[in-house]
Amino acid sequence: MTRDVIALTAAPPDRATLLAGLFSGGPDLRLDTMAESAVTQLCAPDGRPLVAIEASALVRVPDEVRRLLGVASAGPVWWTEARASTAVPEAYALARSFAGRLVTVLGGTVWPPDALTTDVVPLRTDIAAVPVPDTGIPAVDVLTPRALVVMQDRPVVPLSTWLADALRHAADTDRALQLVTPPASRLTLPLRTALRGLPHRWVVRDERRGLYDGLSGVRLRWRGGIFGPDLDERGSARLVDPFREPGAEAVRQLVLQVRTRHHPDAGLMLGGALEAVFRRLTGAAPQGWGTAEPAGNPWSRRQLTELARARAPRPILLTIVGAGALATARVLRTREGVEEDVTVVGGVGAAGEGSGAGSDAMGPDAVEGVARELHAGHGLLSLLASYRTGRADLTVPARFEPPPVPVRLVVPEHSARTGAGLPAPVRLGAGVEAARLYRLGDGSDAVAAWRALERLTGEGAGRASPGPGAGPGAGTGSGAG
């Protein structure tokens, strides 16, 4: 399992400072580069990788540092991340010394806070006895024909550029990405969304209770080069007890899933629906965005659009952050146009404070306001709003969390259903662009809401639910399959 150390500096590390940090192990260690020089590796004399160091990135959204690391930041910082192999005991000390030397020269802080050191770390381990991980991918600890296994030991695991690269490689090679963490680790919403659907998995390694899926609680085992369900004698999946244990105090959250479509003309500017949702629900535009975490770029629809154009026709997955809300967006070029699939999660208040959200900024009335605005000016195709309970920081623990309860649904006019037992719809717009808005309740009656949604969509609750990618911990999408 690798261990991460992050240097947060006010100035970008220059070549001389980086070299000073890289010599934390003395002159006998080797330097190699990977990923078109975006990653520098500190290696043993025989070439075995000890520490991988990613190119520094400017994080211009200070709240991102607090969200991901719990460290206060007064302004923009340069984020330099080092991953130390645990195969060699000295590797973590080397990463600590590398980061400590950077902040000593440039000013700043090291995360974790107790990792700061500038000592020279002599290599005493018998390197010849240490197996060489033949992965060729800096973030990957184990590579098999079926899986890329990444091991992380940190309280909050984000969708870092390391993991984003591993996910792309998994897709390109038809493998599963399987993330292994200790029981106390939590995932961010973007990483939770990126791991949607089997065979990708979040694997929790509990020293006392074994391996289990962090999103479904299913007991796992390693077989055939991949983690899969450890079935009982009847062929059924088994849930582990830790998954049933209560987590931290939960708050009520709004999960808003939106799909929009635009004509791909030269004047198209993406991100309008996202900005409208954030302004409606939080009172302000998003603060930052990025293709990974930290989402350190200040919010800019123009820059977002330029990136989508540069990568077209390949889809892109984005992380968007703001005050009290977090979102992921997938931009995809289709035959019909340019589509944006957006999931926004925002905190409403403490769970159990009442059945309905009333007139608050994320209540059902506010959701209807969002739907009307998006339909009128942002090419709305569909919208599903749900309430759920989860952690106030919007991270996902390896614990059972109740599935979301749908409260509002918007579908195109041609997809609308009417009849006995169905809620009466509200029409949005006119003509071929018209849509229907259905009121499924206020979140207080989950059974009735799911039955109504099933009748309207013709799908079972398991398929119609926001599912594994719709919000932190929503549903049980990583089940025994």
Coordinates of C-alpha atoms in Angstrom, one line a residue:
M1 CA 0.0 0.0 0.0
T2 CA 1.5 3.4 -1.0
R3 CA 1.6 6.3 1.3
D4 CA 1.1 9.9 0.1
V5 CA 2.9 13.1 1.1
I6 CA 1.9 16.5 -0.2
A7 CA 3.8 19.7 -0.2
L8 CA 1.8 22.9 -0.3
T9 CA 4.0 25.9 -1.3
A10 CA 3.3 29.5 -2.1
A11 CA 5.7 29.4 -5.0
P12 CA 6.2 26.8 -7.7
P13 CA 9.1 24.5 -7.1
D14 CA 11.9 25.3 -9.5
R15 CA 14.5 22.8 -10.9
A16 CA 17.1 23.6 -8.1
T17 CA 14.5 23.1 -5.3
L18 CA 13.2 19.9 -6.8
L19 CA 16.7 18.5 -7.1
A20 CA 17.4 19.5 -3.5
G21 CA 14.3 17.5 -2.5
L22 CA 15.2 14.6 -4.7
F23 CA 18.6 14.2 -3.1
S24 CA 16.9 13.4 0.2
G25 CA 18.3 9.9 -0.3
G26 CA 21.8 10.9 -1.1
P27 CA 23.6 10.8 -4.5
D28 CA 23.3 7.1 -5.0
L29 CA 19.6 7.0 -5.9
R30 CA 18.5 7.2 -9.5
L31 CA 16.0 9.5 -11.2
D32 CA 13.6 8.4 -13.9
T33 CA 10.7 10.1 -15.7
M34 CA 7.3 8.7 -16.8
A35 CA 4.1 9.9 -18.4
E36 CA 5.9 12.2 -20.8
S37 CA 7.9 13.6 -17.9
A38 CA 4.8 14.5 -15.8
V39 CA 6.0 12.0 -13.2
T40 CA 9.5 11.8 -11.7
Q41 CA 10.5 8.6 -9.9
L42 CA 13.1 8.3 -7.2
C43 CA 14.6 4.8 -7.6
A44 CA 17.0 2.5 -5.9
P45 CA 20.4 2.0 -7.6
D46 CA 19.1 -1.0 -9.4
G47 CA 16.1 0.9 -10.8
R48 CA 13.4 -0.2 -8.3
P49 CA 10.9 2.7 -7.8
L50 CA 10.7 4.1 -4.3
V51 CA 8.9 7.4 -4.6
A52 CA 6.8 8.8 -7.5
I53 CA 6.5 12.6 -7.7
E54 CA 3.8 14.2 -9.8
A55 CA 4.3 17.6 -11.6
S56 CA 3.3 20.5 -9.3
A57 CA -0.2 21.9 -9.9
L58 CA -1.5 25.4 -9.0
V59 CA -4.6 25.2 -6.8
R60 CA -6.3 28.6 -7.0
V61 CA -9.4 27.5 -5.0
P62 CA -8.3 27.6 -1.3
D63 CA -11.4 25.7 -0.1
E64 CA -10.2 22.6 -2.1
V65 CA -7.2 22.2 0.2
R66 CA -9.5 22.3 3.2
R67 CA -12.0 19.9 1.6
L68 CA -9.5 17.3 0.7
L69 CA -6.8 17.6 3.3
G70 CA -8.4 19.4 6.2
V71 CA -5.7 22.1 6.0
A72 CA -6.5 25.8 6.0
S73 CA -5.2 27.8 3.0
A74 CA -5.2 31.6 2.8
G75 CA -4.7 31.7 -0.9
P76 CA -3.5 29.8 -4.0
V77 CA -0.9 27.1 -3.4
W78 CA 1.2 24.8 -5.5
W79 CA 0.3 21.2 -4.8
T80 CA 3.2 18.7 -5.2
E81 CA 2.3 15.1 -4.4
A82 CA 4.6 12.2 -3.8
R83 CA 3.6 8.6 -3.5
A84 CA 5.9 6.3 -1.5
S85 CA 6.0 2.5 -1.9
T86 CA 5.5 0.5 1.2
A87 CA 7.6 -2.3 -0.2
V88 CA 10.8 -0.5 1.1
P89 CA 10.6 1.0 4.6
E90 CA 12.8 3.9 3.7
A91 CA 10.5 5.0 0.9
Y92 CA 8.0 6.9 3.1
A93 CA 10.9 8.7 4.9
L94 CA 12.2 9.7 1.5
A95 CA 8.9 11.2 0.5
R96 CA 8.6 13.1 3.7
S97 CA 12.1 14.5 3.3
F98 CA 11.4 15.5 -0.3
A99 CA 8.3 17.4 0.8
G100 CA 10.0 18.9 3.8
R101 CA 12.8 20.3 1.7
L102 CA 10.4 21.9 -0.7
V103 CA 8.5 23.8 2.0
T104 CA 11.7 24.7 3.9
V105 CA 13.0 26.5 0.7
L106 CA 9.7 27.8 -0.6
G107 CA 7.6 28.2 2.5
G108 CA 4.3 26.3 3.1
T109 CA 3.0 23.2 4.8
V110 CA 3.3 19.5 4.5
W111 CA 0.5 17.0 4.6
P112 CA 0.1 15.0 6.8
P113 CA 1.3 17.6 9.3
D114 CA 3.5 15.1 11.2
A115 CA 5.4 14.2 8.0
L116 CA 7.7 17.2 7.9
T117 CA 11.4 16.3 7.9
T118 CA 14.5 17.3 6.0
D119 CA 16.7 14.4 7.0
V120 CA 18.9 12.5 4.6
V121 CA 17.5 9.0 4.4
P122 CA 20.2 6.3 3.7
L123 CA 18.9 3.2 2.0
R124 CA 19.5 0.2 4.4
T125 CA 17.0 -2.3 3.2
D126 CA 18.3 -5.3 1.2
I127 CA 16.8 -4.1 -2.1
A128 CA 17.6 -7.4 -3.8
A129 CA 15.0 -9.1 -1.7
V130 CA 12.3 -6.6 -2.6
P131 CA 10.0 -7.6 -5.5
V132 CA 9.7 -5.2 -8.3
P133 CA 6.1 -4.1 -9.2
D134 CA 6.0 -4.4 -12.9
T135 CA 3.0 -2.1 -13.7
G136 CA 4.5 0.7 -15.8
I137 CA 1.8 3.0 -14.3
P138 CA 2.8 5.2 -11.4
A139 CA -0.5 4.9 -9.5
V140 CA -0.9 1.2 -9.9
D141 CA 0.4 -1.2 -7.2
V142 CA -0.7 -4.5 -8.8
L143 CA -1.4 -5.2 -12.5
T144 CA -3.1 -8.3 -13.7
P145 CA -4.8 -9.2 -17.0
R146 CA -8.1 -8.4 -15.4
A147 CA -7.5 -5.6 -12.9
L148 CA -5.5 -2.5 -12.0
V149 CA -5.2 -2.4 -8.2
V150 CA -4.4 0.9 -6.5
M151 CA -3.8 0.9 -2.7
Q152 CA -4.4 4.2 -0.8
D153 CA -3.9 4.9 2.9
R154 CA -5.4 8.4 3.5
P155 CA -8.5 9.6 5.4
V156 CA -10.2 11.1 2.3
V157 CA -9.4 9.5 -1.1
P158 CA -10.0 11.9 -4.0
L159 CA -10.2 11.4 -7.7
S160 CA -6.5 12.5 -8.1
T161 CA -4.8 12.8 -11.4
W162 CA -3.0 9.5 -10.4
L163 CA -6.3 7.7 -10.2
A164 CA -7.8 9.5 -13.2
D165 CA -4.9 8.2 -15.3
A166 CA -5.4 4.7 -13.9
L167 CA -9.1 4.8 -14.8
R168 CA -8.3 5.8 -18.4
H169 CA -5.7 3.0 -18.6
A170 CA -8.3 0.5 -17.2
A171 CA -10.8 1.6 -19.9
D172 CA -8.2 1.4 -22.7
T173 CA -7.1 -2.1 -21.7
D174 CA -10.5 -3.5 -20.7
R175 CA -9.6 -4.0 -17.0
A176 CA -11.2 -3.2 -13.7
L177 CA -9.9 -0.5 -11.4
Q178 CA -10.0 -1.8 -7.9
L179 CA -9.2 0.7 -5.1
V180 CA -8.0 -0.8 -1.8
T181 CA -8.2 1.3 1.4
P182 CA -8.3 0.8 5.2
P183 CA -11.8 0.8 6.8
A184 CA -11.6 4.4 8.0
S185 CA -11.0 5.9 4.6
R186 CA -13.8 7.8 2.8
L187 CA -14.2 8.6 -0.9
T188 CA -15.1 11.9 -2.5
L189 CA -18.2 12.2 -4.7
P190 CA -16.1 12.4 -7.9
L191 CA -14.2 9.3 -7.1
R192 CA -17.4 7.5 -6.0
T193 CA -18.9 8.5 -9.4
A194 CA -15.8 7.4 -11.4
L195 CA -16.0 3.9 -9.7
R196 CA -19.6 3.4 -10.8
G197 CA -20.5 0.0 -12.0
L198 CA -18.8 -3.4 -11.9
P199 CA -16.1 -4.6 -12.3
H200 CA -14.7 -1.4 -10.7
R201 CA -14.7 -1.7 -6.9
W202 CA -13.8 0.0 -3.7
V203 CA -12.1 -2.8 -1.6
V204 CA -11.9 -2.3 2.1
R205 CA -9.1 -4.2 3.8
D206 CA -10.0 -4.8 7.5
E207 CA -7.2 -6.4 9.4
R208 CA -9.7 -8.2 11.7
R209 CA -12.6 -8.8 9.4
G210 CA -11.1 -9.4 6.0
L211 CA -12.0 -7.8 2.7
Y212 CA -15.3 -6.3 1.7
D213 CA -16.9 -3.9 -0.8
G214 CA -17.0 -0.4 0.6
L215 CA -20.2 0.5 -1.3
S216 CA -22.3 -2.7 -0.8
G217 CA -20.7 -4.5 2.2
V218 CA -20.3 -7.7 0.3
R219 CA -17.4 -9.9 1.5
L220 CA -14.7 -10.2 -1.1
R221 CA -11.8 -12.4 -2.0
W222 CA -8.9 -12.3 -4.4
R223 CA -9.3 -14.9 -7.1
G224 CA -8.1 -15.1 -10.7
G225 CA -6.3 -11.8 -10.6
I226 CA -9.3 -9.7 -9.4
F227 CA -11.4 -9.0 -6.3
G228 CA -14.8 -10.6 -6.4
P229 CA -17.6 -11.8 -4.1
D230 CA -16.8 -14.5 -1.5
L231 CA -20.0 -16.5 -1.8
D232 CA -21.3 -18.9 0.8
E233 CA -22.1 -22.6 0.2
R234 CA -25.4 -21.7 -1.4
G235 CA -23.8 -19.3 -3.9
S236 CA -25.1 -16.2 -2.1
A237 CA -23.2 -13.0 -1.3
R238 CA -22.4 -12.3 2.3
L239 CA -22.5 -8.9 4.1
V240 CA -19.9 -8.1 6.7
D241 CA -20.9 -6.6 10.1
P242 CA -18.8 -3.4 9.8
F243 CA -20.9 -2.2 6.9
R244 CA -24.0 -2.3 9.1
E245 CA -22.4 -0.2 11.9
P246 CA -23.7 3.4 12.1
G247 CA -21.5 6.1 10.8
A248 CA -21.1 9.8 11.6
E249 CA -24.2 12.0 12.2
A250 CA -25.9 12.4 8.8
V251 CA -27.5 15.4 7.2
R252 CA -30.2 15.7 4.6
Q253 CA -28.9 16.2 1.1
L254 CA -30.3 17.0 -2.3
V255 CA -29.2 14.9 -5.2
L256 CA -30.0 16.5 -8.5
Q257 CA -29.4 14.6 -11.8
V258 CA -29.7 16.7 -14.9
R259 CA -29.2 16.0 -18.6
T260 CA -29.0 18.8 -21.1
R261 CA -28.4 18.8 -24.9
H262 CA -27.1 21.6 -27.1
H263 CA -26.6 22.3 -30.8
P264 CA -22.9 22.1 -31.5
D265 CA -22.4 25.5 -33.1
A266 CA -19.4 27.7 -32.9
G267 CA -21.0 29.9 -30.3
L268 CA -21.9 27.1 -27.8
M269 CA -20.7 27.8 -24.3
L270 CA -21.0 24.8 -21.9
G271 CA -21.6 24.9 -18.2
G272 CA -24.6 27.2 -18.3
A273 CA -26.9 24.6 -16.6
L274 CA -24.3 23.9 -14.0
E275 CA -23.9 27.5 -13.1
A276 CA -27.7 28.0 -13.0
V277 CA -28.1 25.1 -10.6
F278 CA -25.4 26.4 -8.3
R279 CA -26.8 29.9 -8.3
R280 CA -30.3 28.6 -7.5
L281 CA -29.3 26.2 -4.8
T282 CA -26.3 27.9 -3.2
G283 CA -26.8 31.6 -4.1
A284 CA -23.5 31.7 -6.0
A285 CA -21.7 30.4 -9.1
P286 CA -19.3 27.4 -8.7
Q287 CA -15.9 28.3 -7.2
G288 CA -13.8 25.9 -9.2
W289 CA -13.5 23.0 -11.6
G290 CA -11.1 20.5 -13.0
T291 CA -10.7 17.1 -14.6
A292 CA -9.5 15.6 -11.3
E293 CA -9.2 16.6 -7.6
P294 CA -8.2 19.1 -6.4
A295 CA -10.5 21.1 -8.7
G296 CA -8.1 24.0 -8.5
N297 CA -9.2 26.1 -11.6
P298 CA -11.4 29.1 -10.9
W299 CA -14.8 28.6 -12.5
S300 CA -14.8 29.5 -16.2
R301 CA -17.3 28.4 -18.7
R302 CA -15.1 29.5 -21.5
Q303 CA -12.1 27.4 -20.4
L304 CA -14.4 24.4 -19.7
T305 CA -15.8 24.7 -23.3
E306 CA -12.3 25.0 -24.8
L307 CA -11.2 21.8 -23.0
A308 CA -14.3 19.9 -24.2
R309 CA -13.7 21.0 -27.8
A310 CA -10.0 20.0 -27.6
R311 CA -10.9 16.5 -26.4
A312 CA -14.0 15.9 -28.6
P313 CA -15.3 13.5 -29.6
R314 CA -13.9 11.8 -26.5
P315 CA -16.1 12.4 -23.4
I316 CA -14.6 14.3 -20.4
L317 CA -15.5 13.9 -16.7
L318 CA -15.3 17.1 -14.7
T319 CA -15.4 18.0 -11.0
I320 CA -17.1 21.2 -10.0
V321 CA -17.0 22.7 -6.5
G322 CA -18.8 25.4 -4.7
A323 CA -20.1 26.7 -1.4
G324 CA -22.1 23.9 0.2
A325 CA -22.4 21.8 -3.0
L326 CA -20.3 19.5 -5.2
A327 CA -20.9 18.2 -8.7
T328 CA -19.6 16.0 -11.4
A329 CA -20.3 16.5 -15.1
R330 CA -19.8 14.3 -18.1
V331 CA -19.6 16.1 -21.5
L332 CA -20.3 13.9 -24.5
R333 CA -20.6 14.5 -28.2
T334 CA -23.5 12.5 -29.7
R335 CA -25.3 12.5 -33.1
E336 CA -28.0 14.7 -31.6
G337 CA -25.6 17.3 -30.2
V338 CA -23.5 18.0 -27.1
E339 CA -24.8 16.5 -24.0
E340 CA -24.0 17.3 -20.4
D341 CA -24.8 14.7 -17.6
V342 CA -24.6 16.5 -14.3
T343 CA -25.0 15.3 -10.8
V344 CA -25.1 17.9 -8.1
V345 CA -25.1 17.1 -4.3
G346 CA -25.8 19.7 -1.7
G347 CA -26.4 19.8 2.0
V348 CA -29.9 20.6 3.2
G349 CA -29.8 20.2 6.9
A350 CA -29.7 17.7 9.7
A351 CA -31.5 14.4 9.0
G352 CA -34.8 14.0 10.7
E353 CA -35.5 17.8 11.0
G354 CA -38.8 17.2 9.2
S355 CA -40.4 15.4 6.3
G356 CA -40.2 18.2 3.8
A357 CA -37.5 20.7 3.0
G358 CA -40.1 23.5 3.2
S359 CA -39.1 26.8 1.5
D360 CA -35.3 26.4 1.9
A361 CA -32.9 26.9 -1.0
M362 CA -32.8 23.1 -1.7
G363 CA -36.5 22.3 -1.1
P364 CA -39.0 20.9 -3.6
D365 CA -40.1 24.4 -4.7
A366 CA -36.5 25.4 -5.4
V367 CA -36.1 22.2 -7.4
E368 CA -39.1 23.2 -9.6
G369 CA -37.5 26.6 -10.1
V370 CA -34.4 24.9 -11.3
A371 CA -36.3 22.7 -13.7
R372 CA -38.2 25.6 -15.2
E373 CA -35.0 27.7 -15.7
L374 CA -33.1 24.8 -17.2
H375 CA -36.0 23.9 -19.5
A376 CA -36.4 27.5 -20.6
G377 CA -32.8 28.3 -21.4
H378 CA -30.4 25.4 -21.1
G379 CA -31.7 22.5 -23.2
L380 CA -33.1 20.4 -20.4
L381 CA -33.7 16.8 -21.4
S382 CA -34.4 15.2 -18.0
L383 CA -34.1 15.9 -14.3
L384 CA -34.4 13.7 -11.3
A385 CA -34.3 15.2 -7.8
S386 CA -33.9 13.1 -4.7
Y387 CA -33.3 13.5 -1.0
R388 CA -30.9 11.3 0.9
T389 CA -28.9 11.3 4.2
G390 CA -25.2 11.3 4.3
R391 CA -22.1 13.0 5.8
A392 CA -22.1 16.8 6.0
D393 CA -18.8 16.9 4.2
L394 CA -20.3 14.9 1.2
T395 CA -17.7 12.2 1.5
V396 CA -18.6 8.5 1.3
P397 CA -17.8 6.1 4.2
A398 CA -17.6 2.4 4.0
R399 CA -21.0 2.1 5.8
F400 CA -24.5 1.5 4.7
E401 CA -26.3 4.7 3.8
P402 CA -30.1 4.7 2.9
P403 CA -30.9 5.0 -0.8
P404 CA -32.2 8.4 -2.0
V405 CA -35.9 9.2 -2.1
P406 CA -37.1 10.8 -5.4
V407 CA -39.2 13.9 -5.1
R408 CA -39.3 15.5 -8.6
L409 CA -39.0 14.1 -12.1
V410 CA -38.9 15.9 -15.5
V411 CA -39.1 14.0 -18.8
P412 CA -39.7 15.1 -22.4
E413 CA -43.3 15.3 -23.5
H414 CA -43.0 12.3 -25.8
S415 CA -41.8 10.2 -22.8
A416 CA -44.5 11.3 -20.4
R417 CA -47.0 8.8 -19.1
T418 CA -50.5 9.4 -17.8
G419 CA -53.2 7.2 -16.3
A420 CA -54.8 6.0 -13.1
G421 CA -52.5 6.0 -10.2
L422 CA -49.9 8.3 -11.7
P423 CA -49.3 11.8 -10.3
A424 CA -50.7 14.6 -12.4
P425 CA -47.9 16.3 -14.4
V426 CA -47.1 20.0 -14.8
R427 CA -46.3 21.0 -18.3
L428 CA -43.1 22.9 -19.0
G429 CA -43.0 24.8 -22.3
A430 CA -44.9 24.1 -25.5
G431 CA -44.5 22.3 -28.8
V432 CA -41.9 19.6 -29.5
E433 CA -39.7 21.0 -26.8
A434 CA -42.3 20.6 -24.1
A435 CA -41.6 18.6 -20.9
R436 CA -43.6 17.2 -18.0
L437 CA -42.7 17.7 -14.4
Y438 CA -44.0 15.1 -11.9
R439 CA -44.3 15.7 -8.1
L440 CA -43.4 12.4 -6.4
G441 CA -43.6 13.7 -2.8
D442 CA -41.5 15.7 -0.3
G443 CA -39.1 12.9 0.7
S444 CA -41.1 11.6 3.6
D445 CA -42.6 8.5 2.0
A446 CA -39.9 6.5 0.3
V447 CA -42.2 3.6 -0.7
A448 CA -44.8 5.7 -2.4
A449 CA -42.1 7.8 -4.2
W450 CA -40.4 4.8 -5.6
R451 CA -43.6 3.2 -6.7
A452 CA -44.6 6.4 -8.5
L453 CA -41.2 6.6 -10.2
E454 CA -41.3 3.0 -11.2
R455 CA -44.7 3.5 -12.8
L456 CA -43.6 6.6 -14.6
T457 CA -40.3 5.1 -16.0
G458 CA -41.4 1.5 -16.4
E459 CA -38.3 0.4 -14.4
G460 CA -37.7 -1.3 -11.1
A461 CA -36.4 0.8 -8.2
G462 CA -33.0 -0.8 -8.6
R463 CA -32.7 0.5 -12.2
A464 CA -34.5 3.8 -11.8
S465 CA -32.6 4.9 -8.7
P466 CA -29.8 7.4 -9.0
G467 CA -27.6 4.4 -8.4
P468 CA -23.9 4.1 -7.8
G469 CA -22.8 7.3 -9.6
A470 CA -25.6 9.7 -8.6
G471 CA -24.2 10.8 -5.3
P472 CA -22.0 9.8 -2.4
G473 CA -23.0 6.3 -1.4
A474 CA -26.3 6.3 -3.3
G475 CA -27.8 2.9 -3.8
T476 CA -25.8 -0.4 -3.7
G477 CA -24.4 -0.4 -7.2
S478 CA -21.3 -2.4 -6.3
G479 CA -23.2 -5.4 -5.2
A480 CA -22.3 -9.0 -5.6
G481 CA -22.4 -9.1 -9.3

